[in-house]
Coordinates of N, CA and C in Angstrom, one line a residue:
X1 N 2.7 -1.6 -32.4 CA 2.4 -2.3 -31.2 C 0.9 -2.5 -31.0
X2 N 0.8 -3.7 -30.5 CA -1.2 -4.0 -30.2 C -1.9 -3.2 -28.9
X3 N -2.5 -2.9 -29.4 CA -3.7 -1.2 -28.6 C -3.2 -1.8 -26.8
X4 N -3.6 -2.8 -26.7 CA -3.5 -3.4 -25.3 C -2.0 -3.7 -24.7
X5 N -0.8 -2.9 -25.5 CA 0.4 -3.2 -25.0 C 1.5 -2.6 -24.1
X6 N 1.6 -2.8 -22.7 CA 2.0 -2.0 -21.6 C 3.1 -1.1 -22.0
X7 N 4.2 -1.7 -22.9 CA 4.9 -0.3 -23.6 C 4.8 0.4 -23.8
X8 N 3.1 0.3 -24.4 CA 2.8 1.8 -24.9 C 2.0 2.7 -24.4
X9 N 1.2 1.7 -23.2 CA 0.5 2.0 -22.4 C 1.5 3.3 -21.2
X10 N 2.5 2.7 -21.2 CA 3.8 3.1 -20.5 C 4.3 4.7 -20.4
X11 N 4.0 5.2 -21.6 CA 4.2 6.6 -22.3 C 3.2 7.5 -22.0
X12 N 1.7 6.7 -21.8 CA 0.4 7.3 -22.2 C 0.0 7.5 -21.1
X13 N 0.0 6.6 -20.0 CA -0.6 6.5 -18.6 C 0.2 7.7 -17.4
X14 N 0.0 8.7 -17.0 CA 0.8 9.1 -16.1 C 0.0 10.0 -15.4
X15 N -0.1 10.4 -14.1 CA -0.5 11.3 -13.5 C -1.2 12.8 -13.8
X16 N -0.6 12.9 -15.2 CA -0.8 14.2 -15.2 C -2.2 14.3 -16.4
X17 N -2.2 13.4 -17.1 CA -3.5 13.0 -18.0 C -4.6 12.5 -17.0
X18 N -4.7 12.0 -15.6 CA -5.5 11.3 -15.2 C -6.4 12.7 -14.2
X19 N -8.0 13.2 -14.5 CA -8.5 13.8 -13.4 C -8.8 12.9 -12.4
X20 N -8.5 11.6 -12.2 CA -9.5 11.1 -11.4 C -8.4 9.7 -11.0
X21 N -8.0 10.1 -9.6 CA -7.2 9.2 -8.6 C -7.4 7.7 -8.8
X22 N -8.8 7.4 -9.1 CA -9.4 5.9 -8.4 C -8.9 5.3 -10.3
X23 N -9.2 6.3 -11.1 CA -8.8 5.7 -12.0 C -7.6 5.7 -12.9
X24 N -6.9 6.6 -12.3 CA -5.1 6.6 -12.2 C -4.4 5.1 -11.9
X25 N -5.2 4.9 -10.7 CA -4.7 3.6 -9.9 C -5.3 1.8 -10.8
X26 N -6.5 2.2 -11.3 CA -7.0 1.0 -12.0 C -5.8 1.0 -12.9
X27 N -5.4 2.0 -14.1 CA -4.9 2.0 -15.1 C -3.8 1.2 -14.8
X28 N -2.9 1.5 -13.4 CA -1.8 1.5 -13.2 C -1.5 0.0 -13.3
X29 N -2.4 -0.4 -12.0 CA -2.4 -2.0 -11.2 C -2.5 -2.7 -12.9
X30 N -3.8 -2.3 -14.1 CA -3.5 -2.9 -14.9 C -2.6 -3.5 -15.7
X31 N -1.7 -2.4 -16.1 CA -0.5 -2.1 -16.3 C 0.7 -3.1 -15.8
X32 N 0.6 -3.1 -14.4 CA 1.5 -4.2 -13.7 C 1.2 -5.3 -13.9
X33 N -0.5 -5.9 -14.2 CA -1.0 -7.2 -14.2 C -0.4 -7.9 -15.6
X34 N -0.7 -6.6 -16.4 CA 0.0 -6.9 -18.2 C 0.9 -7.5 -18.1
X35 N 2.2 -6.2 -17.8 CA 3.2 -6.6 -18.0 C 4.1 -7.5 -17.2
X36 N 3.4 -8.0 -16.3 CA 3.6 -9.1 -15.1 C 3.4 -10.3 -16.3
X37 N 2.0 -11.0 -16.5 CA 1.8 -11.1 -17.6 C 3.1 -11.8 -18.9
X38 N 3.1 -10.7 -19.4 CA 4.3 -11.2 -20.5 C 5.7 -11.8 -19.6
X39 N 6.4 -11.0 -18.9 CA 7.7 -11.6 -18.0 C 7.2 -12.9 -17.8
X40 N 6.3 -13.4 -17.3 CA 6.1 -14.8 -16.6 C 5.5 -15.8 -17.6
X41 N 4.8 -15.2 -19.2 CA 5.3 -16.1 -20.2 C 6.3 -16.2 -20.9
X42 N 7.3 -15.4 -20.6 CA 8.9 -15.2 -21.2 C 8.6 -15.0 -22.6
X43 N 7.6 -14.7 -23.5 CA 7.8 -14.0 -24.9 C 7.3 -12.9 -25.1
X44 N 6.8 -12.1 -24.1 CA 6.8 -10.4 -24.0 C 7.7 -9.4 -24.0
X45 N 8.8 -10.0 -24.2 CA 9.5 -8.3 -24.9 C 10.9 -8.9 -23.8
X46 N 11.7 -8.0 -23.6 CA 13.1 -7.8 -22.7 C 12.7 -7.9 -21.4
X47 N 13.2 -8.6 -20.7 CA 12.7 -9.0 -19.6 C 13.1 -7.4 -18.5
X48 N 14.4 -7.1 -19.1 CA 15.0 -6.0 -18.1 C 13.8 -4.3 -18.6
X49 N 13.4 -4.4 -19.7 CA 12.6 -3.6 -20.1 C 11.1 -3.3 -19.3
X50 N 10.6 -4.9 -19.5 CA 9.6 -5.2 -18.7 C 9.4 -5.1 -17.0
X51 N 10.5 -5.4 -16.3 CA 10.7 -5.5 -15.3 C 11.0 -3.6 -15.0
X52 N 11.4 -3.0 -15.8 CA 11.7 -1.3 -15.6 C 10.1 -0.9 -15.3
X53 N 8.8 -1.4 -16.4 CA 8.2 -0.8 -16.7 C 6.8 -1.1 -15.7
X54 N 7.4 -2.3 -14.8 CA 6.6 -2.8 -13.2 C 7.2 -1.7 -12.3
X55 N 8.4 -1.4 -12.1 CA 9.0 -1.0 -11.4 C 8.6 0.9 -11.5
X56 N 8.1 1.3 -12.5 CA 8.0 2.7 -12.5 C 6.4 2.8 -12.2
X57 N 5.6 1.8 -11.9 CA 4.2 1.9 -12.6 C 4.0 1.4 -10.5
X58 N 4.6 1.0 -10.2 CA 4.7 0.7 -8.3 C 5.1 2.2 -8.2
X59 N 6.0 2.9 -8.5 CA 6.4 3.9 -7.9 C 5.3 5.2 -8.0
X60 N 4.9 4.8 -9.3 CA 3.2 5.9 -9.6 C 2.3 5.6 -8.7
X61 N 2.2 4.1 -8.3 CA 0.8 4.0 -7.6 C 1.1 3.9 -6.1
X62 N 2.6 3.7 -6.1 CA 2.7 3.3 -4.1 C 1.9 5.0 -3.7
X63 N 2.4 6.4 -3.9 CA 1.6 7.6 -3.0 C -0.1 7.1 -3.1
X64 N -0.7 6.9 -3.8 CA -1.7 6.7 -3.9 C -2.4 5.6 -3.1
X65 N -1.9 4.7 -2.6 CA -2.5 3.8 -1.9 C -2.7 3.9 -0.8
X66 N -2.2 5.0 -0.2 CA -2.6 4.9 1.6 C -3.6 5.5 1.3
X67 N -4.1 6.4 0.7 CA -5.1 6.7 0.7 C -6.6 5.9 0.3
X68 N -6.2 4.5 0.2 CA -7.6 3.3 -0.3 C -7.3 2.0 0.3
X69 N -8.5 1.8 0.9 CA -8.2 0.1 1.5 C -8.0 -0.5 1.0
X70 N -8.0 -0.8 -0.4 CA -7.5 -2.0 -1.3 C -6.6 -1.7 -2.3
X71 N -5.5 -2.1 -2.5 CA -4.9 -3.3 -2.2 C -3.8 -2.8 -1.1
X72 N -3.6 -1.7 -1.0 CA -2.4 -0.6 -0.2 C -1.4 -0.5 -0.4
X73 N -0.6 0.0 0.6 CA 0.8 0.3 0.4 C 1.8 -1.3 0.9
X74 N 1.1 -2.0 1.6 CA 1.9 -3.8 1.8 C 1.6 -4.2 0.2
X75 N 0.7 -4.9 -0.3 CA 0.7 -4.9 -1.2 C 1.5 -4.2 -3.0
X76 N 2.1 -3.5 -2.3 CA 3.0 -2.7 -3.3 C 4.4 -2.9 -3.0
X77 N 4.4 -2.8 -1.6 CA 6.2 -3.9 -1.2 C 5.9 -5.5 -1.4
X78 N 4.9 -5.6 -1.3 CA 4.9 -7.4 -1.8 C 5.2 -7.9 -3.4
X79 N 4.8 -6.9 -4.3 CA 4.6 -7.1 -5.6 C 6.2 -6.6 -5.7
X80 N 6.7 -5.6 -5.2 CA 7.9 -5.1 -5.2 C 9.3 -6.7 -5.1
X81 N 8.7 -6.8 -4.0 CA 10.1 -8.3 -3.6 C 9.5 -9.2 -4.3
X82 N 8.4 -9.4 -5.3 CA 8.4 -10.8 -6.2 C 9.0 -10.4 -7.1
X83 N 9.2 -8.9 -7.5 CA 9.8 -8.9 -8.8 C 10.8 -8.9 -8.7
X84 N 11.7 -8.5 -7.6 CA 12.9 -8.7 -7.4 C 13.5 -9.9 -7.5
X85 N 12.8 -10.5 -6.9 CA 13.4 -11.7 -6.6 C 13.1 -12.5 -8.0
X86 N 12.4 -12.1 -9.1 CA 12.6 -12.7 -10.5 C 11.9 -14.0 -10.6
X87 N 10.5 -13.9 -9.6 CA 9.7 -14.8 -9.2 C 8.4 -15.0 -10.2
X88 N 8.7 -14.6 -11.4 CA 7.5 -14.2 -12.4 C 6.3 -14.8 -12.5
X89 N 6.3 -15.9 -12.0 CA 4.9 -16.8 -12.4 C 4.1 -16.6 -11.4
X90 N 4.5 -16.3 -9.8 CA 4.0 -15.6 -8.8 C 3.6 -14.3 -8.7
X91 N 4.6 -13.2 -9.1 CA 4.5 -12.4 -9.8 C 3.1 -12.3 -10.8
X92 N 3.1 -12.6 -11.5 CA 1.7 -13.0 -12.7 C 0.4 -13.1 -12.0
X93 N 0.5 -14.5 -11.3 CA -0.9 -15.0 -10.4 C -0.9 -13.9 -9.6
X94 N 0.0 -13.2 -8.7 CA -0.5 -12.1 -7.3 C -1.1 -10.9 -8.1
X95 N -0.4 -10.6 -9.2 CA -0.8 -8.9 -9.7 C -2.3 -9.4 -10.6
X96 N -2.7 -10.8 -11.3 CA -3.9 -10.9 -11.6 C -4.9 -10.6 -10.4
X97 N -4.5 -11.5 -9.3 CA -5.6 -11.4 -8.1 C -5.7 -10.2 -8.2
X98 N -5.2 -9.7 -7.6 CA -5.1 -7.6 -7.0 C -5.7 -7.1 -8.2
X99 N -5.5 -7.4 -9.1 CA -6.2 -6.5 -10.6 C -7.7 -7.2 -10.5
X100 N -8.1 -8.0 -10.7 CA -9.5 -8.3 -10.7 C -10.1 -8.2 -9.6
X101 N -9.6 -8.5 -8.0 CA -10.2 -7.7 -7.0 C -10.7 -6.6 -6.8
X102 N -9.5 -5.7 -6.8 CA -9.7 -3.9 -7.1 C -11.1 -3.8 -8.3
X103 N -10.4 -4.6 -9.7 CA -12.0 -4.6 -10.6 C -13.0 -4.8 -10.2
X104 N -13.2 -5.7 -9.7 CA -15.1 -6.0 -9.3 C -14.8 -5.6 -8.0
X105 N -14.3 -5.4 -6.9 CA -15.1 -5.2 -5.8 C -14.4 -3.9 -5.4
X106 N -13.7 -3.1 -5.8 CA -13.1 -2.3 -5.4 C -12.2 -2.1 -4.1
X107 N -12.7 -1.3 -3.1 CA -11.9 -1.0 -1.5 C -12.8 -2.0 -0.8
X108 N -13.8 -3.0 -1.6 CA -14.5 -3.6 -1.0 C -14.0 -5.0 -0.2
X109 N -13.2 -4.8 -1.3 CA -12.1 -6.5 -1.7 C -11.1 -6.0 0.3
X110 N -11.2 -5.3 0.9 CA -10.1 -5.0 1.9 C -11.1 -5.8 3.0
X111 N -12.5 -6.3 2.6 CA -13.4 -6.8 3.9 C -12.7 -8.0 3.7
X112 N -12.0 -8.4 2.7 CA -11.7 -10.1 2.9 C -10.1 -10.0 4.1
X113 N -10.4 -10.6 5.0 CA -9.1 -11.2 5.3 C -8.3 -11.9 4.3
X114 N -8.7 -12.7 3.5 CA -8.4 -13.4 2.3 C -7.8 -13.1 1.5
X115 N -7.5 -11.9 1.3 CA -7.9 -10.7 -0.2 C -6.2 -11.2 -0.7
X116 N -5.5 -11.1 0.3 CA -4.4 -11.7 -0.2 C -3.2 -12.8 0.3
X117 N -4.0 -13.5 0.4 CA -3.7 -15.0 1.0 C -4.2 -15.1 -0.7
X118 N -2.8 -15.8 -1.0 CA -3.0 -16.9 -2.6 C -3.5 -17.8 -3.0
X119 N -3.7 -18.4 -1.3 CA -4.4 -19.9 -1.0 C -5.5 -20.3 -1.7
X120 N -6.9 -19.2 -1.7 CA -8.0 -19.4 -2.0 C -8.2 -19.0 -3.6
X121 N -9.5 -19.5 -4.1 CA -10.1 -19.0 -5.2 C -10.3 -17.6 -5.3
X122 N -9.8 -17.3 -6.3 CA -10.5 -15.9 -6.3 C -12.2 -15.4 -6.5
X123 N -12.3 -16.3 -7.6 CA -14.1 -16.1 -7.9 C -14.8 -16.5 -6.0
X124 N -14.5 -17.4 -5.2 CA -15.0 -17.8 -4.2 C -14.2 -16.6 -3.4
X125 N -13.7 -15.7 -3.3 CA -13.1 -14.7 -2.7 C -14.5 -13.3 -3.1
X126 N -14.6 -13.4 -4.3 CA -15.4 -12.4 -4.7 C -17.0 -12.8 -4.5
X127 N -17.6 -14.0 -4.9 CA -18.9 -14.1 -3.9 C -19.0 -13.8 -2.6
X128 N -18.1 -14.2 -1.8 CA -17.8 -14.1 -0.2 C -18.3 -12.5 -0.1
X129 N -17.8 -11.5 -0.7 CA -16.9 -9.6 -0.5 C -19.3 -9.9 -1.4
X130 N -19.2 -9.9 -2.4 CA -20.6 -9.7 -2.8 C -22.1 -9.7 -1.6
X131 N -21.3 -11.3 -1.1 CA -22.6 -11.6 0.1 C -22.5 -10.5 1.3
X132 N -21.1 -10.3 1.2 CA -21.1 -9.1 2.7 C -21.6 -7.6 2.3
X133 N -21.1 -7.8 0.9 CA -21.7 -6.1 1.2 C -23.0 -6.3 1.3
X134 N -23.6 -7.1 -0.1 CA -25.1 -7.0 0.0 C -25.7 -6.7 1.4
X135 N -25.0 -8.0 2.1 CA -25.7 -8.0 3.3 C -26.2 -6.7 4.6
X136 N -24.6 -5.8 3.9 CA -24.3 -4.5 4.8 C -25.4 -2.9 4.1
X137 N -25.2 -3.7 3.3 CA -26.6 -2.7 2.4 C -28.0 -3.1 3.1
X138 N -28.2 -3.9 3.1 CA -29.9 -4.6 3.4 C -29.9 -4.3 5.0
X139 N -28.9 -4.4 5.4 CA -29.0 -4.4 6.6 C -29.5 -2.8 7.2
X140 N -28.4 -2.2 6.2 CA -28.5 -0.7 6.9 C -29.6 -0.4 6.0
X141 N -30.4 -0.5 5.0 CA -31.2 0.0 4.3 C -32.8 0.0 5.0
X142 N -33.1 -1.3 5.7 CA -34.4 -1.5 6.2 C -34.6 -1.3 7.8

């Protein structure tokens, strides 16, 4: 299998290898973005396989989310009913947003009202979360 493939990722990733919560949860959201990912190009593997391996990787990361503003515990019933509902290409686009959010801006990405409304750009979502913190820094700094 190729180093970067959620199957195998699947085996490796779990709670009990991870010291470190914030990076339990990156692994995870990854994980879902992947294998979101292949389902919604339809040549990544068994769809019912794939669709198992979103479904166990929400249930790792839903306890973990109340405890972080971004992306939370709605966000994990949201990603939950796209995949149910076999909505994959939606599916794909929502779990990229949330994955690159969470990446660059971290619990930061929770100042957007935005953060998950599908509507907007993401890069113009993440200048927006940049100019505020900065701003929140400079402000409280001088």
């Amino acid at each position: 299998m190729p180093k970067d493939d959620p199957l195998q990722e699947h085996e490796a990733t779990t709670a009990d290898i991870h010291a470190n919560p914030a990076q339990l949860r990156f692994d995870l959201w990854s994980r879902i973005r992947q294998t979101a990912y292949r389902l919604a190009s339809g040549d990544g593997g068994d769809p019912a396989e794939l669709t198992q391996i979103i479904r166990d990787a929400l249930i790792e990361v839903e306890p973990w989310e109340r405890y972080f503003a971004f992306p939370g515990p709605a966000a994990v019933e949201r990603i939950r009913l796209r995949l149910e509902s076999k909505d994959y290409a939606a599916l794909s686009a929502e779990t990229e947003r949330l994955d690159r959010l969470l990446s660059e801006l971290g619990d930061g990405a929770a100042s957007l009202a935005e953060a998950l409304d599908f509507g907007g750009r993401t890069d113009d979502l993440i200048k927006v979360a940049r100019l505020r913190l900065h701003f929140r820094f400079s402000f409280v700094t001088r």
